[in-house]
Each structure stands twice: as C-alpha cells, then as structure tokens.
Coordinates of C-alpha atoms and ligand atoms in Angstrom, one line a residue:
M1 CA 77.2 -121.3 15.9
T2 CA 78.9 -118.3 15.4
T3 CA 77.3 -116.1 17.9
E4 CA 79.1 -114.4 20.4
A5 CA 78.1 -116.9 23.0
A6 CA 79.2 -119.7 21.6
I7 CA 82.6 -118.3 20.5
H8 CA 85.7 -119.7 23.1
T9 CA 88.3 -117.4 23.8
S10 CA 91.2 -117.7 26.7
V11 CA 88.5 -115.7 29.1
G12 CA 85.9 -118.8 28.3
T13 CA 82.2 -117.8 26.3
H14 CA 80.2 -114.7 27.0
R15 CA 78.0 -117.1 28.8
D16 CA 80.8 -117.7 31.3
R17 CA 81.8 -114.0 31.4
E18 CA 78.0 -112.7 32.3
I19 CA 78.1 -111.2 35.6
V20 CA 75.4 -113.0 38.1
A21 CA 75.9 -110.9 40.7
A22 CA 77.3 -107.5 42.4
E23 CA 77.3 -107.2 45.9
V24 CA 78.0 -103.5 47.8
I25 CA 80.1 -104.2 51.0
V26 CA 80.0 -101.4 53.7
T27 CA 82.7 -102.0 56.7
C28 CA 84.6 -100.6 59.1
P29 CA 88.1 -102.6 60.8
A30 CA 89.8 -99.1 62.3
R31 CA 88.0 -96.7 59.1
N32 CA 85.2 -97.0 56.7
F33 CA 85.5 -98.8 53.4
V34 CA 82.8 -99.1 50.9
T35 CA 83.9 -102.4 48.2
L36 CA 82.0 -103.7 45.0
K37 CA 82.1 -107.5 44.6
I38 CA 81.3 -108.7 41.5
V39 CA 80.3 -111.9 40.2
T40 CA 80.6 -113.7 36.7
R41 CA 78.3 -117.2 36.1
S42 CA 81.9 -119.2 36.0
G43 CA 81.9 -118.1 39.5
V44 CA 85.4 -115.8 38.9
T45 CA 84.7 -112.5 41.4
G46 CA 86.5 -109.4 41.7
I47 CA 86.6 -106.7 43.5
G48 CA 87.0 -103.0 43.6
D49 CA 88.0 -100.1 46.6
A50 CA 84.2 -97.7 46.1
T51 CA 85.6 -95.8 49.8
L52 CA 85.0 -91.6 49.3
N53 CA 86.3 -90.4 53.1
G54 CA 83.2 -89.3 54.6
R55 CA 80.9 -89.6 52.2
E56 CA 81.2 -93.5 52.1
L57 CA 77.2 -94.1 51.9
A58 CA 76.6 -91.6 49.1
V59 CA 78.9 -94.0 47.2
A60 CA 77.2 -97.2 48.4
S61 CA 74.1 -96.1 47.6
Y62 CA 74.5 -95.1 44.1
L63 CA 76.5 -98.4 43.1
K64 CA 73.1 -100.4 45.1
D65 CA 70.4 -98.4 43.6
H66 CA 71.8 -97.4 40.0
V67 CA 74.8 -98.9 38.7
V68 CA 74.2 -103.2 40.3
P69 CA 71.1 -103.2 38.6
N70 CA 72.7 -102.2 35.1
L71 CA 75.6 -105.0 36.0
I72 CA 73.7 -107.9 35.8
G73 CA 73.8 -109.8 32.7
R74 CA 76.5 -107.7 31.1
D75 CA 79.8 -109.4 30.2
A76 CA 82.8 -109.0 32.6
G77 CA 85.3 -109.3 29.5
R78 CA 83.6 -105.7 28.1
I79 CA 85.2 -103.1 30.2
E80 CA 85.8 -100.9 28.2
D81 CA 82.3 -100.5 26.7
T82 CA 80.9 -100.9 30.6
W83 CA 82.8 -97.9 31.4
Q84 CA 81.7 -95.9 29.2
F85 CA 78.0 -96.9 29.7
F86 CA 78.6 -96.0 33.6
Y87 CA 80.5 -92.5 31.8
R88 CA 78.2 -91.5 28.9
G89 CA 75.5 -93.3 30.3
A90 CA 74.3 -91.3 33.6
Y91 CA 74.1 -88.1 31.3
W92 CA 75.3 -86.1 34.6
R93 CA 79.2 -85.9 34.1
R94 CA 82.0 -86.7 36.4
G95 CA 82.0 -85.6 40.3
P96 CA 83.7 -87.6 42.9
V97 CA 80.6 -90.2 44.1
T98 CA 79.8 -91.3 40.2
M99 CA 83.7 -91.6 39.3
T100 CA 84.6 -93.6 42.6
A101 CA 81.4 -95.7 41.8
I102 CA 82.5 -96.5 38.0
A103 CA 86.3 -97.0 39.1
A104 CA 85.1 -99.5 41.7
V105 CA 83.1 -101.2 38.6
D106 CA 86.1 -100.9 36.3
V107 CA 88.4 -102.3 39.0
A108 CA 86.5 -105.5 39.5
L109 CA 86.6 -106.0 35.8
W110 CA 90.0 -105.6 35.6
D111 CA 90.5 -107.9 38.8
I112 CA 88.3 -110.2 36.7
L113 CA 90.1 -110.3 33.4
G114 CA 93.0 -111.1 35.3
K115 CA 91.8 -114.1 36.9
M116 CA 90.2 -115.1 33.8
T117 CA 93.4 -114.9 31.9
K118 CA 95.8 -116.2 35.1
Q119 CA 97.7 -112.9 34.8
P120 CA 98.8 -110.4 36.8
L121 CA 97.0 -107.1 36.2
Y122 CA 100.5 -105.4 35.4
Q123 CA 100.9 -107.6 32.4
L124 CA 97.7 -107.0 31.2
L125 CA 98.9 -103.3 31.2
G126 CA 101.8 -103.9 29.3
G127 CA 104.1 -105.4 31.5
R128 CA 106.4 -104.2 34.1
S129 CA 108.3 -101.0 33.9
R130 CA 109.7 -101.5 37.2
E131 CA 110.1 -103.9 39.7
G132 CA 108.9 -101.9 42.8
A133 CA 107.3 -98.6 43.6
L134 CA 109.7 -96.2 45.5
V135 CA 106.9 -94.9 48.2
Y136 CA 106.8 -92.0 50.7
G137 CA 105.5 -92.9 54.1
H138 CA 104.0 -90.1 56.8
A139 CA 106.2 -88.6 59.5
N140 CA 104.1 -86.5 61.5
G141 CA 105.3 -85.0 65.6
K142 CA 103.6 -82.3 67.4
D143 CA 106.7 -80.3 66.9
I144 CA 109.9 -80.0 65.0
D145 CA 112.1 -82.3 67.5
E146 CA 109.2 -84.9 67.5
C147 CA 109.0 -84.4 63.6
S148 CA 112.7 -85.2 62.9
A149 CA 112.6 -88.3 65.4
E150 CA 109.5 -89.6 63.6
V151 CA 111.8 -89.0 60.4
G152 CA 114.2 -90.7 61.6
K153 CA 112.3 -93.9 62.3
Y154 CA 111.2 -94.2 58.5
V155 CA 114.8 -93.8 57.4
A156 CA 115.4 -96.4 59.8
L157 CA 112.4 -98.7 58.4
G158 CA 114.1 -98.2 55.0
Y159 CA 111.8 -95.1 53.3
K160 CA 113.7 -93.7 50.8
A161 CA 111.2 -90.8 51.0
I162 CA 108.7 -89.2 53.4
R163 CA 106.6 -86.7 53.8
A164 CA 106.6 -84.6 57.2
Q165 CA 104.2 -82.8 58.9
S166 CA 104.4 -80.7 62.2
G167 CA 102.4 -79.0 64.4
V168 CA 102.5 -75.4 64.4
P169 CA 103.1 -73.0 67.3
G170 CA 99.9 -71.3 68.2
I171 CA 97.6 -73.4 65.7
K172 CA 96.0 -75.8 67.7
K173 CA 95.4 -78.5 65.1
A174 CA 97.6 -78.5 62.2
Y175 CA 96.9 -81.0 59.7
G176 CA 98.3 -84.2 59.3
I177 CA 99.3 -84.2 62.8
S178 CA 97.8 -87.5 64.8
N179 CA 96.8 -88.1 68.1
L180 CA 97.5 -91.3 68.9
K181 CA 100.8 -92.6 67.9
N182 CA 99.7 -94.5 64.4
A183 CA 99.1 -93.2 61.2
Y184 CA 97.0 -90.0 60.9
E185 CA 93.0 -90.5 60.5
P186 CA 92.1 -87.2 60.0
A187 CA 88.1 -88.8 59.5
E188 CA 87.7 -88.6 64.0
S189 CA 84.0 -87.5 64.6
E190 CA 81.0 -87.9 63.5
L191 CA 79.9 -84.7 62.8
P192 CA 83.0 -82.5 61.0
L193 CA 85.4 -81.1 63.6
E194 CA 86.3 -77.5 63.4
T195 CA 90.0 -76.5 63.3
V196 CA 91.5 -72.9 63.0
W197 CA 94.1 -71.9 60.9
S198 CA 96.4 -69.5 60.6
T199 CA 98.2 -68.7 57.7
S200 CA 100.7 -66.3 58.7
K201 CA 102.0 -68.4 61.3
Y202 CA 102.3 -71.2 58.9
L203 CA 104.7 -69.8 56.5
E204 CA 106.5 -68.1 59.4
F205 CA 106.9 -71.9 60.3
V206 CA 107.7 -74.1 57.8
P207 CA 111.0 -73.4 56.3
K208 CA 112.4 -73.7 59.9
L209 CA 110.8 -77.4 59.9
F210 CA 112.5 -78.4 56.9
E211 CA 116.0 -76.3 57.7
R212 CA 115.8 -78.6 60.7
L213 CA 115.2 -81.6 58.8
R214 CA 117.8 -81.3 55.9
N215 CA 120.7 -80.6 59.4
D216 CA 119.2 -83.6 60.8
H217 CA 118.7 -86.4 57.9
G218 CA 120.9 -84.9 55.1
D219 CA 120.6 -84.3 51.9
E220 CA 120.1 -87.7 50.3
I221 CA 116.4 -88.4 51.5
E222 CA 113.6 -87.3 49.4
L223 CA 111.3 -84.9 51.5
L224 CA 107.5 -84.0 50.8
H225 CA 105.1 -82.0 52.3
D226 CA 101.4 -81.7 52.3
V227 CA 100.1 -77.8 52.3
H228 CA 96.0 -79.4 52.0
H229 CA 94.7 -76.4 50.1
R230 CA 95.6 -74.1 52.4
L231 CA 97.2 -71.0 50.5
T232 CA 96.6 -68.8 48.0
P233 CA 98.4 -68.9 44.8
I234 CA 100.9 -66.0 46.0
E235 CA 101.1 -67.1 49.4
A236 CA 101.8 -71.1 47.6
A237 CA 104.6 -69.1 45.9
R238 CA 106.3 -67.5 48.7
L239 CA 106.0 -70.9 50.4
G240 CA 107.7 -72.5 47.4
K241 CA 110.3 -70.0 46.8
S242 CA 111.3 -70.3 50.9
L243 CA 111.7 -74.1 50.3
E244 CA 113.9 -74.1 47.8
P245 CA 116.8 -74.4 49.7
F246 CA 115.8 -77.6 51.3
H247 CA 115.2 -78.7 47.7
L248 CA 111.9 -80.8 48.2
F249 CA 110.7 -84.0 46.1
W250 CA 107.1 -81.9 45.8
M251 CA 104.8 -79.6 47.7
E252 CA 101.7 -80.8 47.7
D253 CA 98.3 -79.1 47.1
S254 CA 99.7 -75.5 48.0
T255 CA 96.3 -74.0 46.8
P256 CA 92.9 -75.4 45.5
A257 CA 93.0 -76.3 42.0
E258 CA 89.3 -75.4 40.8
N259 CA 90.9 -72.7 39.1
Q260 CA 93.9 -74.5 37.2
R261 CA 95.0 -71.1 35.9
S262 CA 96.1 -70.3 39.8
F263 CA 99.3 -72.7 39.2
E264 CA 100.4 -70.2 36.6
L265 CA 101.5 -67.9 39.7
I266 CA 102.8 -70.5 41.6
R267 CA 105.2 -71.4 38.9
K268 CA 106.3 -68.0 37.6
H269 CA 107.7 -67.8 41.1
T270 CA 109.4 -71.4 42.2
V271 CA 111.3 -74.6 40.8
T272 CA 110.2 -76.4 44.3
P273 CA 108.5 -79.1 42.3
L274 CA 104.6 -79.0 42.6
A275 CA 102.1 -81.8 42.9
V276 CA 98.3 -81.9 42.9
G277 CA 95.4 -84.3 42.1
E278 CA 93.7 -86.3 45.4
V279 CA 90.8 -84.6 45.0
F280 CA 90.4 -85.0 41.0
N281 CA 88.0 -87.2 39.6
S282 CA 88.8 -86.8 35.9
I283 CA 91.4 -85.7 33.0
W284 CA 89.2 -82.8 32.3
D285 CA 90.1 -81.7 36.2
C286 CA 93.8 -80.9 35.5
K287 CA 93.9 -80.7 31.8
H288 CA 95.5 -77.3 31.9
L289 CA 97.6 -78.2 34.6
I290 CA 99.1 -80.8 32.4
E291 CA 99.0 -79.7 28.9
N292 CA 100.8 -76.3 30.4
Q293 CA 103.5 -77.9 32.5
L294 CA 102.4 -76.1 35.3
I295 CA 102.6 -79.6 38.0
D296 CA 105.2 -81.9 38.0
Y297 CA 102.9 -84.8 39.3
I298 CA 99.5 -85.9 39.2
R299 CA 98.3 -87.7 42.1
T300 CA 94.2 -88.6 41.5
T301 CA 94.4 -92.5 42.0
I302 CA 92.7 -95.1 40.8
V303 CA 89.6 -95.1 43.3
H304 CA 88.4 -91.7 42.8
G305 CA 89.7 -91.2 39.0
G306 CA 87.1 -93.8 37.5
G307 CA 89.2 -96.9 37.6
I308 CA 92.0 -98.0 35.7
T309 CA 90.5 -97.5 32.3
H310 CA 90.2 -93.7 32.9
V311 CA 93.6 -93.1 34.9
R312 CA 95.3 -94.6 32.3
R313 CA 94.3 -92.3 29.9
L314 CA 95.1 -89.8 32.2
A315 CA 98.5 -90.9 32.9
D316 CA 99.4 -91.3 29.5
F317 CA 98.4 -87.5 28.5
A318 CA 100.3 -86.7 31.3
A319 CA 103.4 -88.5 30.1
L320 CA 103.3 -86.2 26.8
H321 CA 103.9 -83.2 29.0
G322 CA 106.2 -84.9 31.5
V323 CA 104.0 -85.0 34.1
R324 CA 104.9 -87.8 36.5
T325 CA 102.1 -90.1 38.7
G326 CA 102.1 -89.8 42.5
F327 CA 98.9 -91.7 43.4
H328 CA 97.1 -90.8 46.3
G329 CA 97.3 -93.3 48.8
A330 CA 96.1 -92.6 52.2
T331 CA 94.5 -95.1 54.9
D332 CA 91.1 -94.0 53.4
L333 CA 91.6 -95.6 50.0
S334 CA 91.5 -99.8 50.8
P335 CA 94.3 -101.9 50.3
A336 CA 92.1 -103.2 47.0
C337 CA 92.7 -99.8 45.6
M338 CA 96.5 -99.8 46.7
G339 CA 96.6 -103.1 44.9
A340 CA 95.4 -102.0 41.9
A341 CA 97.8 -98.9 42.3
L342 CA 101.0 -100.7 42.6
H343 CA 99.9 -102.6 39.1
F344 CA 99.5 -99.2 37.7
D345 CA 102.8 -98.4 39.3
A346 CA 104.8 -101.0 37.9
W347 CA 103.8 -100.8 34.2
V348 CA 102.7 -96.6 34.0
P349 CA 106.1 -95.5 32.0
N350 CA 106.0 -91.8 33.7
F351 CA 106.1 -93.5 37.5
G352 CA 106.9 -90.6 39.5
I353 CA 105.9 -92.2 43.3
Q354 CA 103.7 -93.8 45.0
E355 CA 102.3 -92.5 48.9
Y356 CA 102.0 -95.5 51.3
M357 CA 100.5 -94.8 54.8
R358 CA 100.6 -98.1 56.0
H359 CA 96.5 -99.4 57.2
A360 CA 95.9 -100.4 60.7
P361 CA 96.1 -104.8 61.2
E362 CA 92.3 -105.2 61.3
T363 CA 92.1 -103.3 57.8
D364 CA 95.1 -105.8 56.4
E365 CA 93.3 -108.9 57.9
V366 CA 89.5 -107.9 56.4
F367 CA 91.3 -107.2 52.8
P368 CA 94.3 -110.1 52.8
H369 CA 96.9 -108.9 49.7
D370 CA 99.9 -109.9 48.3
Y371 CA 101.6 -106.6 47.8
S372 CA 104.8 -106.3 50.1
F373 CA 107.4 -103.6 51.2
K374 CA 110.9 -103.7 51.2
D375 CA 113.9 -101.1 51.1
G376 CA 111.8 -97.9 50.4
R377 CA 109.8 -99.3 47.7
L378 CA 106.3 -101.8 47.6
F379 CA 106.4 -104.4 45.4
C380 CA 102.9 -105.7 43.6
G381 CA 102.2 -109.3 43.7
E382 CA 102.2 -112.3 41.2
S383 CA 98.9 -113.6 41.7
P384 CA 96.0 -113.0 38.9
G385 CA 94.1 -109.5 38.8
H386 CA 95.4 -107.3 41.6
G387 CA 96.1 -109.8 44.2
V388 CA 93.8 -108.6 47.0
T389 CA 90.5 -110.1 48.0
I390 CA 88.1 -109.5 51.0
D391 CA 87.5 -111.2 53.7
E392 CA 83.5 -111.3 53.7
K393 CA 83.0 -112.4 57.0
L394 CA 85.3 -110.7 59.2
A395 CA 84.0 -107.7 57.5
A396 CA 80.7 -108.2 58.7
K397 CA 82.0 -108.3 62.1
Y398 CA 83.0 -104.2 61.8
P399 CA 79.8 -102.4 61.0
Y400 CA 79.9 -98.9 59.2
S401 CA 80.6 -96.3 62.2
P402 CA 79.7 -92.3 61.0
K403 CA 82.6 -89.9 60.7
Q404 CA 83.4 -87.0 58.3
L405 CA 86.5 -85.2 57.7
P406 CA 87.1 -81.8 60.0
V407 CA 86.4 -78.8 58.4
A408 CA 89.3 -75.2 58.8
R409 CA 88.1 -71.8 60.1
L410 CA 90.4 -68.5 59.6
E411 CA 91.0 -67.4 63.2
D412 CA 88.0 -64.8 62.6
G413 CA 85.8 -67.2 62.1
T414 CA 86.1 -67.2 58.1
M415 CA 85.5 -70.7 56.8
W416 CA 88.8 -71.9 54.9
D417 CA 89.6 -74.6 53.1
W418 CA 90.6 -77.5 55.1
Ligands
KDG501 O1 90.9 -88.2 53.0 C1 91.1 -87.5 52.9 C2 92.8 -87.4 53.1 O2 93.2 -88.6 52.2 C3 93.6 -86.6 52.8 O3 93.0 -85.7 54.1 C4 95.0 -87.4 52.9 O4 95.9 -85.3 51.7 C5 96.0 -86.2 52.1 C6 97.4 -87.3 51.6 O5 97.8 -86.3 51.2 O6 97.4 -88.4 51.9
MG502 MG1 97.2 -84.9 50.3

C-alpha cells in the first residue's frame, strides 16, 4: 500500500497522528485561563493557551462550538494546513477571539510534533540562536519612593531590565500599580472598574520618575515604561522627547495603534525606542508600522497572534525591517504561552526582549513547566514540545471566576482608552 495512511515516518503513520479528542479546559488558579488539549490516536497530547483576558468564555465557546468538531479526524502533523483551514475557512478574518483560538490549536499541534519527534520546540524551529532570553520584570509603586525601592528589589533578584510604573499625584488609580504587594492584576472585578485619567498630570510626572530611577540605580539597568494607550500621537511624541535623557529601552503603547500612521508623527519627534502590538492579532495590524520602520519592537505574542505559525511569519517580516521581538508576557498569558514563547525566543534571530511577570504559585502548580529564570534571563527546557503541561485534576478545583478589565474616563467623564 502506498497510501499516506500506511507510510511510516518519524512522526508515525497518518493513523497514529489522527486527532481523536480535543478538550477546552477553563480554570482559575489565581486568575482565569483557557487551555486547549489535543490528543492523537497514538496517545500523544499537546496543549495550547487560549486565554483572552476578560473575554475568556468567548474563546472557549469559539473553540468548543466551531473548532473542536473540525479537529476530530484531522492529521495532527499537518500544522500549516490546519492553520490555513481555520484562518481562511472561517471566512471572517482575524480578530482577537478567532486568532486566539487558532493559536491554541497551532501551539498544541507544535507541542505534539515535538513529542512525536522527541525534540524541543526550538529545535523544530531551526535551533537555538541564544541560550537564555533577556526578560524584563515589573516594578511598581504607589509613588516614586516605592517604585524606586521596587526597582532595587528586581535588581537584587538579578533582573537586567525592569518596567517601571508609579502612582501619579492627582490620579486615583494609575495603570500598572498593584493593590497588593504581588503582581499587578488589572482584571479585578466582575464588571469593569471605572478609573479616571489625566494626561496633563501624567505628562508632568513621568520624566521626574525616570530622572529619579536613573539617579538611584545608575545607567546600566534597562528601564521600560508602558503608557498603555493613553496619549494622542503628539502627546506621545512629547513624552518620548522628554524621556530621551533617561535612555529607556522602550516606551510602550504610547498611543492606540489602529491608525498605524500615528506613529509617523511620534517617530518624527523622538529617538526613544517604540514598542507596540500586545493587542494586535495579525501581521496586518502592524504591516505599515514595520515596513516603514516606525517601531523598534513588536509585542504581538503567540497566544493572541495566531500561534507559532503566524507569529513566525510576522517575526521574519519584522527582521527584514530591523524590528525586533518583545513579546507580551503578562500573567494573563498562561505558562503554556510562556513555554511556547520561550522556545520561539531561543530561536528567533531578531529577538529583543521577553516580558516576564511571574505567575502566582497556584498557576505554576496547575501548569507544571520546565522553563527557569537565572541572571535576568529565562531559559526554555529540553523536554520535547514546549515543556508545559496541565494538571487537570488540580485545574478542576479552581472554577471560572468572571472578571473584566477596567475602563478609563477623562476627568470630565469622557470615555478614554484604558
Ligand atoms: O490583559 C491586559 C494586560 O495583559 C495588559 O494590561 C498588560 O499592558 C500590559 C503589559 O504590558 O503587560
Ligand atoms: Mg502593555
């Protein structure tokens, strides 16, 4: 017989690779996560993160109702074809829910391929370009003193790059400041928390914060800052210019990026490096930004950007234009995303940096993983696939808890960008 079903390869026969089950697991170990688990006839299992903060059940339903029925019977080894099937086959293109669902399938299939071939994922991508991925941690404080002390703690932990966010005088709840003294978790309440924003107070304050951080911690440490979409393009240009003396590693999401041309204005006025893209879900969201070299770092990551198959395409395109990766890595992206991202980071030639907000211990227990932190870098492990699994029994002990992200209004009540 010369049919595909009978051909033995290093990844088994077509029959071995047939997908016989796919399950969507929703769990809340300290926060909500959605995970897709795919199983082949030969018993190989792969998982992919499908978490979209504040909209978790929309992705879970998209997967259960529209994706899983199409997965059963497919060849798990046909990763590209499966990607094209779910992207083109949906007719409705792109969008965070669709692309997150596609990413979950894609990452689970790469995980399976790694396990079938007994190779770590980075090896399947083309092998290591580096040992560890430079990461940045999150320091935040209610004021400059507290923020600077937190930066000091991250330096002591060995971090070489630190994102700094501080409470702003006159703004009751500024972005990025935790209530508790652990990681910042913005999705705090069942309905969106209303926050109030003042651009003028913020713009006056931020250069003072970074002046102090440079005075306290010197010039060597890399400092980053997230504006979280709050400014207009000309305001972003002003902030970038005023931060130039403190040579930030990047200024992130300084203005909403639906209109990619906005960045032309910012770029004209400042040499502060620009990062954008954690809310993007395809190459089309950043095509103009990249080909016109309007940004320095692209933040679209595996889980929201259609998985490894699409983000690899995006990263290659970025490489042609001197743009480096700086993947989103907040705690609302599960360890399954982090595992896949770290393998990608180990391979991608135009790597820049990886965000690393440490997960809560409950999250780490539900998602056993083999990546580890040392001297300011994260190292992916050597187990086959992406090296992250899910303890389903434990996951079942943490039921879904409805939570949404906050919203922001200007002081006169006008809705603004959070
Ligand atoms: O779900 C939203 C968070 O992931 C986001 O607010 C975190 O901006 C963020 C960042 O840079 O980590
Ligand atoms: Mg951000």
